[in-house]
CSV table of C-alpha atoms and ligand atoms in Angstrom, one decimal:
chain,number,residue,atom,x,y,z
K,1,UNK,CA,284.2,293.5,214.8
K,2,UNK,CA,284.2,290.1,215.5
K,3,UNK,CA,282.4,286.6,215.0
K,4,UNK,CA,282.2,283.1,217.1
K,5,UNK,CA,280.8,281.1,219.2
K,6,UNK,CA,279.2,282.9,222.5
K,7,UNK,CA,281.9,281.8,224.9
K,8,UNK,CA,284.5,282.5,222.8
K,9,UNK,CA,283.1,286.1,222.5
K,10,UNK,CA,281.7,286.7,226.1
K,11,UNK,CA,285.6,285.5,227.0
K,12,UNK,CA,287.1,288.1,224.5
K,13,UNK,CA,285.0,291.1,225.6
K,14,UNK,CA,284.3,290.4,229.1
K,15,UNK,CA,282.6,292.7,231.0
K,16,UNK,CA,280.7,294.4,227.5
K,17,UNK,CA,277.2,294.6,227.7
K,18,UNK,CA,275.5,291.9,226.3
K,19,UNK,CA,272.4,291.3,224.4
K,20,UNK,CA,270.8,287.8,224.6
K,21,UNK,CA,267.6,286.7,222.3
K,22,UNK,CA,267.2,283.4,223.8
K,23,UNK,CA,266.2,280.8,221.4
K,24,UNK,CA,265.3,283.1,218.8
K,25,UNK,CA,266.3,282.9,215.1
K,26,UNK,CA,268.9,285.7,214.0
K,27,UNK,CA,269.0,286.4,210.7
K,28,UNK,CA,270.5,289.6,208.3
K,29,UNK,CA,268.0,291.8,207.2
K,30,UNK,CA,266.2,291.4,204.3
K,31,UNK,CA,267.5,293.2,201.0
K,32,UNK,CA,263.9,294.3,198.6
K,33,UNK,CA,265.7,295.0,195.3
K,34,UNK,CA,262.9,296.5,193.9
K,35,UNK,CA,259.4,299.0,195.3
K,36,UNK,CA,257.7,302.4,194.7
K,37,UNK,CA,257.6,304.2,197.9
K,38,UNK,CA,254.5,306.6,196.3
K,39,UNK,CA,252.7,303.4,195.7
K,40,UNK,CA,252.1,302.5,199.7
K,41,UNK,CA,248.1,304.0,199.1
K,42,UNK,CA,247.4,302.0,196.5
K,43,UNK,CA,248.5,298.4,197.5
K,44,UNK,CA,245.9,296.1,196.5
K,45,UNK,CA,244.1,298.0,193.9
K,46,UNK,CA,241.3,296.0,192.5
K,47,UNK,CA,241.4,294.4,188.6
K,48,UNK,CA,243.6,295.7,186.4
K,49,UNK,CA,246.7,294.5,184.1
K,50,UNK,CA,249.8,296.6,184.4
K,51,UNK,CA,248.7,299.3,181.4
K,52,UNK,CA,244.9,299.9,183.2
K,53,UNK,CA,246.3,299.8,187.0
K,54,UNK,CA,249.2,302.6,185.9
K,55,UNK,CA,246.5,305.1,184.3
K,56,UNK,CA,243.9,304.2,186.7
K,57,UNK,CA,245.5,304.2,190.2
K,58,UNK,CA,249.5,304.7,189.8
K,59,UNK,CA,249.7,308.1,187.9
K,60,UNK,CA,246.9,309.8,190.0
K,61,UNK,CA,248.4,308.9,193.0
K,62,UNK,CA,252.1,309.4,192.0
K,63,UNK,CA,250.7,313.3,192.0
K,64,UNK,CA,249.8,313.7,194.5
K,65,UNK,CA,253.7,313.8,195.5
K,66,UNK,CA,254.0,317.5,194.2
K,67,UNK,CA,252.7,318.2,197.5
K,68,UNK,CA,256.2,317.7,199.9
K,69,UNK,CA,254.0,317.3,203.5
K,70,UNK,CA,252.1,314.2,202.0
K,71,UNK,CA,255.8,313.3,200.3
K,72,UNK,CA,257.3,313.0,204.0
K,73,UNK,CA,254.4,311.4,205.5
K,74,UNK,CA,254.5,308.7,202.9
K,75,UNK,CA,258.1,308.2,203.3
K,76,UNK,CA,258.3,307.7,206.8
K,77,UNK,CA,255.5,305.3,206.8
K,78,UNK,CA,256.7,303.4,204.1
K,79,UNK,CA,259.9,303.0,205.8
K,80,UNK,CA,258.5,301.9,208.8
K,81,UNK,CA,256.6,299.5,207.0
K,82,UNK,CA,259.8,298.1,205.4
K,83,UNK,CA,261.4,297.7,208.8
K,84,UNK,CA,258.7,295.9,210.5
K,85,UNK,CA,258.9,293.7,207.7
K,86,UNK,CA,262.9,293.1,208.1
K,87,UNK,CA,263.9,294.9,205.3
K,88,UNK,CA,267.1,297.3,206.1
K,89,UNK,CA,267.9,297.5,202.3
K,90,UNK,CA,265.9,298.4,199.2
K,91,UNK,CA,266.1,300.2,195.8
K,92,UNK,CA,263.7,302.6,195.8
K,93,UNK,CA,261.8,304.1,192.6
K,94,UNK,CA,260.3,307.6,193.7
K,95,UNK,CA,258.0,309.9,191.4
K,96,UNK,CA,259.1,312.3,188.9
K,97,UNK,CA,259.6,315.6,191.7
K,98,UNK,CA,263.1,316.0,192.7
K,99,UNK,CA,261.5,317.2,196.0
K,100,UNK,CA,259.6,313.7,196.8
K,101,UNK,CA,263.1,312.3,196.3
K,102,UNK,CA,265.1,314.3,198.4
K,103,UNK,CA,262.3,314.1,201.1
K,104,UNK,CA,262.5,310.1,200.6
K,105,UNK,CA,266.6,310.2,200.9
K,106,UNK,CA,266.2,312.1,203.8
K,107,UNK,CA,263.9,310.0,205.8
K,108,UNK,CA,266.1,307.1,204.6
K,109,UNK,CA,268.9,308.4,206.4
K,110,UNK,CA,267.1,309.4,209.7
K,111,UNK,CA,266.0,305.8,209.7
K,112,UNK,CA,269.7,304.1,209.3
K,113,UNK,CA,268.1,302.0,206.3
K,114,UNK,CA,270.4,301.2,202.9
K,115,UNK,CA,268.9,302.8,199.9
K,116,UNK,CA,269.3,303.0,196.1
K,117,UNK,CA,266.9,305.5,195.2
K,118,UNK,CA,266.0,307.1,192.2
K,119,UNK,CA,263.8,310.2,190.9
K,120,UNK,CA,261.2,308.6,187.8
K,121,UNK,CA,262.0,310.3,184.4
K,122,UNK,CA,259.3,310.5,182.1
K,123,UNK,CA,258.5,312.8,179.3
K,124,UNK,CA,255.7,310.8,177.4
K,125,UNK,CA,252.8,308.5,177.9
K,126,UNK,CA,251.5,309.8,181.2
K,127,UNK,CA,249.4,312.9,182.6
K,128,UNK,CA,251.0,316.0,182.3
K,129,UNK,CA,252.0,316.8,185.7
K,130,UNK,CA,254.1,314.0,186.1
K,131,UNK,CA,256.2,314.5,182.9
K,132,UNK,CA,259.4,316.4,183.1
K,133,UNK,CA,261.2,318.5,180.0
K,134,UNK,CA,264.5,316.9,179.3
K,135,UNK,CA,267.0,319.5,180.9
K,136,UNK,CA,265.0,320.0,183.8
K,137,UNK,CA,264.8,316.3,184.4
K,138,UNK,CA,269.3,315.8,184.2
K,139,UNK,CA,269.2,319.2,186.0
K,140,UNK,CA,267.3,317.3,188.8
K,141,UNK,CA,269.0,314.4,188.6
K,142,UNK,CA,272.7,315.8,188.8
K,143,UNK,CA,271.6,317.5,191.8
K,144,UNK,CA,270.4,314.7,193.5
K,145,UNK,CA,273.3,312.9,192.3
K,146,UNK,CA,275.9,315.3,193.9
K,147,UNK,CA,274.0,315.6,196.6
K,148,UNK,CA,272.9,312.3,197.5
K,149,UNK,CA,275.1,309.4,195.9
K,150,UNK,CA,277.4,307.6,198.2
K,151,UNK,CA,275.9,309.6,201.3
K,152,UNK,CA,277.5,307.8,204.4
K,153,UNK,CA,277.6,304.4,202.6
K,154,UNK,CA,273.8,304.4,203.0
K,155,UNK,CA,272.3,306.4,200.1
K,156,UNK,CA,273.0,305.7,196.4
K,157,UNK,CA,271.5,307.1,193.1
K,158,UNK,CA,269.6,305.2,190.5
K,159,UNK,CA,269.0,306.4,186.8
K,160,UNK,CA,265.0,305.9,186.8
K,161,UNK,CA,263.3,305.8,183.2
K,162,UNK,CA,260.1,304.2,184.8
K,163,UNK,CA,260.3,302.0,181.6
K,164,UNK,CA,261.2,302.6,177.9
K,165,UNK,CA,257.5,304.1,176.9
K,166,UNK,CA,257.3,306.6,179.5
K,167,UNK,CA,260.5,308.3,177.8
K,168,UNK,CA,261.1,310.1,174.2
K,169,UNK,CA,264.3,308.4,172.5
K,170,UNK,CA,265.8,311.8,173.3
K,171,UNK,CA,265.5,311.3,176.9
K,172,UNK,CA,266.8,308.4,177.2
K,173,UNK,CA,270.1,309.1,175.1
K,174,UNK,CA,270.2,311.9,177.8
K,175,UNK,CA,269.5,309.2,180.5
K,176,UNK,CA,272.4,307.3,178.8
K,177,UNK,CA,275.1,310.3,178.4
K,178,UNK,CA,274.6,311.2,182.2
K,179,UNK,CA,275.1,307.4,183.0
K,180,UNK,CA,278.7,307.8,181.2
K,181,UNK,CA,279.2,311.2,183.0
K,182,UNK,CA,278.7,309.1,186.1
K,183,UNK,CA,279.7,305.1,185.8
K,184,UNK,CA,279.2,304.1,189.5
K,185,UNK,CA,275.7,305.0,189.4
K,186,UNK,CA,272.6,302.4,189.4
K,187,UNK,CA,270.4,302.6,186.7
K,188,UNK,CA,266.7,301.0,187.9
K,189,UNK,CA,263.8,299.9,185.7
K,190,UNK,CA,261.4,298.1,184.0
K,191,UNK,CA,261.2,295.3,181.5
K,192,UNK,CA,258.8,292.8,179.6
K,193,UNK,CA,256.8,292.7,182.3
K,194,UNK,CA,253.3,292.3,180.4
K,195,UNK,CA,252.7,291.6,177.0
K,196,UNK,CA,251.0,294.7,176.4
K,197,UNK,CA,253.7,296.6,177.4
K,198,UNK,CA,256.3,294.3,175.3
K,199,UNK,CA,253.6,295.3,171.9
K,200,UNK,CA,254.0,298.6,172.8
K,201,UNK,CA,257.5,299.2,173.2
K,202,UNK,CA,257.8,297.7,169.9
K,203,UNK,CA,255.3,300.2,168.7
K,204,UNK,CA,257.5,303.0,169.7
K,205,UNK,CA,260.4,301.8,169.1
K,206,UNK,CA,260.4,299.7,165.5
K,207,UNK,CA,264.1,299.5,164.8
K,208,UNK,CA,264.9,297.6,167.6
K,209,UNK,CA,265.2,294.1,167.5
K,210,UNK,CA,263.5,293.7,171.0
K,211,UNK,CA,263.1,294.9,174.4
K,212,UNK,CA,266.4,295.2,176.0
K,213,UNK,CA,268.2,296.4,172.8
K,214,UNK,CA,266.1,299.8,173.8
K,215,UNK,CA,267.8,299.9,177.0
K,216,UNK,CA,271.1,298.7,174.9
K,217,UNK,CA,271.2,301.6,172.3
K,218,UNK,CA,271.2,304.1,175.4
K,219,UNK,CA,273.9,303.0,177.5
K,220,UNK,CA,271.1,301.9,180.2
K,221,UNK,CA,272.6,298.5,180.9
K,222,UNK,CA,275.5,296.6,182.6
K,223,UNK,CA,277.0,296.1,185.9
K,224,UNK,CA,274.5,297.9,188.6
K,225,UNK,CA,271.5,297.8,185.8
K,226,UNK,CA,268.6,296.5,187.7
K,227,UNK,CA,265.4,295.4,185.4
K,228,UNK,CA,262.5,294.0,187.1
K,229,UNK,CA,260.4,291.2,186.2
K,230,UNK,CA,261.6,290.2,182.8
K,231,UNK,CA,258.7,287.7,182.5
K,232,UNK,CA,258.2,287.5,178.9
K,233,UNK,CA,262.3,288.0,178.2
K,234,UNK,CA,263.7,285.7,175.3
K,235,UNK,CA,266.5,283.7,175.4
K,236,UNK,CA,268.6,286.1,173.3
K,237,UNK,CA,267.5,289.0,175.8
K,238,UNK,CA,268.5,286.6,178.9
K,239,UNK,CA,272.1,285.8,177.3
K,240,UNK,CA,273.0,289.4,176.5
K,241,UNK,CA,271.9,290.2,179.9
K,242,UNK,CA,274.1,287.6,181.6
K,243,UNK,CA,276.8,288.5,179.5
K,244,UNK,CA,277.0,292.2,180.5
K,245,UNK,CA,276.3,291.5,184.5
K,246,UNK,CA,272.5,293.3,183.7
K,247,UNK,CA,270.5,292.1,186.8
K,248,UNK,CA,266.8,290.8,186.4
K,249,UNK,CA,264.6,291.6,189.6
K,250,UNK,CA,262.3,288.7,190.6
K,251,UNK,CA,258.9,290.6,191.7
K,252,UNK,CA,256.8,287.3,192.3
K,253,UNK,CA,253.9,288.9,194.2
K,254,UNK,CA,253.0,291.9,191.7
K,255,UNK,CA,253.3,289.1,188.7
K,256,UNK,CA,250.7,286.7,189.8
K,257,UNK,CA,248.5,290.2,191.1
K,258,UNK,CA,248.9,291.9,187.6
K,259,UNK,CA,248.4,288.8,186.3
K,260,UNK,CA,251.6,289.2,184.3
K,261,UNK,CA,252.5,285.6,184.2
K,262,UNK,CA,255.1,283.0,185.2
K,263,UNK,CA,258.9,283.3,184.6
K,264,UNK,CA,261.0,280.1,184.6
K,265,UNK,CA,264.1,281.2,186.8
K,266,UNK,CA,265.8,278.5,186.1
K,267,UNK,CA,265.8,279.7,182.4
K,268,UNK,CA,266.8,283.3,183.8
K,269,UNK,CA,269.8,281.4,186.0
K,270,UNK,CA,270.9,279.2,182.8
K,271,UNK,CA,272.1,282.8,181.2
K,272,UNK,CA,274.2,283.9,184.7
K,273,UNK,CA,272.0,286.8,184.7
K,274,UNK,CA,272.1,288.2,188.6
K,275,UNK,CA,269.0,288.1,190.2
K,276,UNK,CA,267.0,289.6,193.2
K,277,UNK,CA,264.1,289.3,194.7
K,278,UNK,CA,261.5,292.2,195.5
K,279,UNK,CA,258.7,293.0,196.9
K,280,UNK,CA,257.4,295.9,194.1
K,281,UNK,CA,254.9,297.2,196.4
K,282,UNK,CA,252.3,298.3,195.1
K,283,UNK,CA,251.8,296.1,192.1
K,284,UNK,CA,252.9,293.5,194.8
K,285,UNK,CA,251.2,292.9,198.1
K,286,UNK,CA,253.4,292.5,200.4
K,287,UNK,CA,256.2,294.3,202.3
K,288,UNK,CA,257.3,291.0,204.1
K,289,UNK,CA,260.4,289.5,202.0
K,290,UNK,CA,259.4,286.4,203.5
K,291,UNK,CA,255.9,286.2,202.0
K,292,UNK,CA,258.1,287.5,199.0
K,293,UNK,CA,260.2,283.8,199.4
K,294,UNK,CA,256.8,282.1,199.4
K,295,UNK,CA,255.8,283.6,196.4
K,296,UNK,CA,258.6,282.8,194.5
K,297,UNK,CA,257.9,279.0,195.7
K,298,UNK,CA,254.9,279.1,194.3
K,299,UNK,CA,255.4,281.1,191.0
K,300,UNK,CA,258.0,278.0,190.1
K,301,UNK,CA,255.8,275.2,191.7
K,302,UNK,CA,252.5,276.5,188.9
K,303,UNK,CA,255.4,275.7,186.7
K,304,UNK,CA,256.5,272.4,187.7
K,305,UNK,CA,260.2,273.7,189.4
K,306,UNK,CA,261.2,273.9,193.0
K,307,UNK,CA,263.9,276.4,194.2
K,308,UNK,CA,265.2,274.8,197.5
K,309,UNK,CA,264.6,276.8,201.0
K,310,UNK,CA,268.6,277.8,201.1
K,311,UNK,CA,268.1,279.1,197.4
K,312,UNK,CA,264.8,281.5,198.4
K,313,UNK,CA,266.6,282.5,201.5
K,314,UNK,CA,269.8,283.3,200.0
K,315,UNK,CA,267.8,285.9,197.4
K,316,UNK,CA,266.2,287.9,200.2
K,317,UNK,CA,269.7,288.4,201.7
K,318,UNK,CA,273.0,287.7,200.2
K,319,UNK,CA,271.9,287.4,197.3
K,320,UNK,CA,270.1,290.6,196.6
K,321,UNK,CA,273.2,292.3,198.1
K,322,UNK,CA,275.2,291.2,195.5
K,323,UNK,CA,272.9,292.0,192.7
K,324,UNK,CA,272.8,295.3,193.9
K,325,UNK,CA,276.4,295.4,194.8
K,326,UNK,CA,275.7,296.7,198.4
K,327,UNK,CA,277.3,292.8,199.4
K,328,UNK,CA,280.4,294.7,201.3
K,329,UNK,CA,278.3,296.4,202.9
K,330,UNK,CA,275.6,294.3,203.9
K,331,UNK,CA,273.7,290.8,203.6
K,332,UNK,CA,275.2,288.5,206.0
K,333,UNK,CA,276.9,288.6,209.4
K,334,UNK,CA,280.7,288.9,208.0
K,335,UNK,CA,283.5,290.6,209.4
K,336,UNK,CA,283.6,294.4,208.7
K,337,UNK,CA,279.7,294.5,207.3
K,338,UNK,CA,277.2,296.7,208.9
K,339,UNK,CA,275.2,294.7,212.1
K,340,UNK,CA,271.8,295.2,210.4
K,341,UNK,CA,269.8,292.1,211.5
K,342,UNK,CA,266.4,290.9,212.6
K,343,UNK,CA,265.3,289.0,215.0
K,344,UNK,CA,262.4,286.5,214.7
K,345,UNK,CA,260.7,284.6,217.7
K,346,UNK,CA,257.8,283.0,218.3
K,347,UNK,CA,255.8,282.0,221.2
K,348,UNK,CA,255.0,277.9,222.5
K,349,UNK,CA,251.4,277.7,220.7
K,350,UNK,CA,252.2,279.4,217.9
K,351,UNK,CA,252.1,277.8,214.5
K,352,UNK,CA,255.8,278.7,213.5
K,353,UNK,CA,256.9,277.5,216.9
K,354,UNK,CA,255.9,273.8,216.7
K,355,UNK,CA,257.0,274.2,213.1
K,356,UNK,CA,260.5,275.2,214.2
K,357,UNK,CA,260.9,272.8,216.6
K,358,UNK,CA,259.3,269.8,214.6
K,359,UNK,CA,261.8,270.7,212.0
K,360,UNK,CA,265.4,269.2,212.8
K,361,UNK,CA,266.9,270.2,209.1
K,362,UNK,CA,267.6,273.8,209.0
K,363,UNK,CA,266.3,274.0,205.1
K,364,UNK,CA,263.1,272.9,206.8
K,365,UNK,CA,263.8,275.7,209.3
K,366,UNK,CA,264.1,277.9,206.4
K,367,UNK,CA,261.4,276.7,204.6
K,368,UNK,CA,258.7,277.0,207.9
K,369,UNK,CA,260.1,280.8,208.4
K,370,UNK,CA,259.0,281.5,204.4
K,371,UNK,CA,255.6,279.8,204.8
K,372,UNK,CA,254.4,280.3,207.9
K,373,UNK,CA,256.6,283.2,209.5
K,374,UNK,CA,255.8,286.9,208.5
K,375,UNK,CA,256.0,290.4,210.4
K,376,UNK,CA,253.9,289.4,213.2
K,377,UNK,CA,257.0,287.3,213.8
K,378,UNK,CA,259.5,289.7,213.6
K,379,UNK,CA,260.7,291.1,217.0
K,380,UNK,CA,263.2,293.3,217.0
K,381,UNK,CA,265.3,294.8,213.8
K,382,UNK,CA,268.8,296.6,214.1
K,383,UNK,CA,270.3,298.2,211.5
K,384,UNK,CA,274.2,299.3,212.7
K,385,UNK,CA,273.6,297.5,215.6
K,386,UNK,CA,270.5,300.3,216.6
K,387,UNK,CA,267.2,298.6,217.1
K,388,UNK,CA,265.0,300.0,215.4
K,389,UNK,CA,261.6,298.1,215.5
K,390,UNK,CA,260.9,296.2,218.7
K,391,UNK,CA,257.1,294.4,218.4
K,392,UNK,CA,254.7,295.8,220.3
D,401,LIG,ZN1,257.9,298.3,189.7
């Protein structure tokens, strides 16, 4: 409604119930633009490269979601995980069951979170249960669509191929022709994230020239196209990216655990490609999107580059609002955008306290939240101006 200075406001709407936090730090809520809400029971699996840790941990567990009790109970704790962490807006990637997704979407909504969410389509190169026939895979997802997309502001759809070798060519000009049925729709993946993977996609796919020209031949990129990691991309890859708005999703935490490598963002920014930053729980570690600013830091630092407090900040909010095109809706405290913000406070004695208050430049500010601040930090979150996570 409105945004000033405290008298200014206490003068405007005198008499309105007021809420005061005191010297704490009031930021928007953090935007994850990209994590698998069946992967919460499997966070910090032990050894593997992204091929090994899908067959060996991922798939069993992402079956387990046939079962729609275990479904909700996952949902809602991954959400309240999310939210203690200060995230109020994510894209989502589900399993393959249309019911695990609706189950997710529904939770979402009873939470007052932002979601793109999307139901996984596979019909190859993973164990039977998961894998979908072609027409009962759009059949699901035109449902969802109809039902879900656009819900309240708060719920959007994602095309899902979980990444070009999970799906027959077939299925993904299917994946492609419902895209152009519906052209406001996300479309959520993955891409060159180990060089396994990148072998085997051009196993599979010989007569194209790499990667992302996969994704090109069906229609699966563009404006709202959100690819994460990207590690190993080429130069050619990054420029058609950039030139057709496709966003690359920074996943800093799963790379280094996967062992996937190190991307050179400044490369990735060189092409104008959008970018976003994300936790991809459970390849990644983390929930907090501050831990996730860290280990961004760090990813650039092992390759001699620094990206500047304001910069790391800006992809956990703004930023990743704007890649995923929720940025009207959310990301930062403007005029007419939903109030979903956190609240971060800490106590005299605490580490982050004599770090806040021995820092007079607020990059330095910045820079002591991403180190040393984390959940346990985190008092209060709102999303529409509900709280809802208050620290114990
Ligand atoms: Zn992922």
């Amino acid at each position: 409604l409105s945004l000033g200075t405290a008298s200014d406001l206490l003068k405007k709407y005198e008499g309105g119930s007021v809420l005061d936090f005191g010297d704490a730090i009031i930021c928007p809520g953090f935007v994850d633009a990209h994590t698998h809400f069946p992967q919460l029971q499997i966070v910090g699996s032990f050894g593997e490269t992204l091929l090994g840790w899908l067959d060996k941990y991922t798939f069993p567990e992402e079956s387990r979601f046939v079962d729609g009790n275990y479904a909700r109970q996952i949902a809602k704790r991954f959400i309240r995980e999310m939210l203690r962490n200060g995230t109020t807006a994510a894209a989502v990637f589900s399993t393959s069951h249309r019911q695990a997704t609706e189950i997710y979407c529904e939770e979402t909504l009873a939470s007052g979170m932002r979601a793109v969410v999307g139901k996984c389509s596979m019909d190859q190169n993973a164990p039977k249960q998961l894998l979908k026939s072609i027409d009962r895979d759009v059949e699901d997802l035109e449902a969802l669509i109809s039902q879900w997309h656009g819900r309240d502001d708060r719920i959007f759809c994602a095309i899902t191929p979980r990444f070009a070798p999970s799906c027959s060519e077939a299925m993904l000009n299917e994946l492609g022709s419902l895209r152009a049925r519906h052209p406001d729709i996300y479309v959520q993946s993955h891409i060159s994230e180990n060089l396994e993977e990148i072998d085997m996609v051009h196993d599979l796919f010989p007569n194209d020239r790499d990667y992302l020209a996969v994704y090109e031949r069906f229609n699966l990129t563009g404006p709202r196209s959100l690819y994460a990691h990207g590690v190993h991309l080429t130069d050619d890859e990054l420029k058609r990216m950039g030139e057709t708005e496709t966003a690359l999703i920074h996943c800093p935490s799963s790379n280094a655990f996967l062992g996937s490598g190190l991307i050179d963002l400044r490369r990735v920014e060189r092409h104008n490609v959008p970018v976003a930053f994300a936790t991809d729980i459970g390849g990644g570690t983390s929930f907090s999107m501050l831990r996730t600013q860290l280990d961004a830091y760090k990813i650039q630092k092992l390759g001699h580059r620094v990206i500047h407090p304001v910069e790391l900040f800006f992809h956990a909010t703004l930023g990743g609002a704007t890649t995923l095109k929720l940025d009207h809706l959310c990301g930062n405290f403007s005029i007419g955008k939903s109030a979903d913000f956190i609240v971060i406070d800490s106590k005299p004695g605490d580490l982050l306290n004599d770090r806040l208050h021995n820092s007079l430049d607020p990059d330095e500010k910045l820079f002591a939240l991403a180190t040393i601040g984390g959940s346990n930090y985190i008092d209060k979150v709102f999303v529409q101006g509900n709280c809802v996570h208050e620290r114990l």
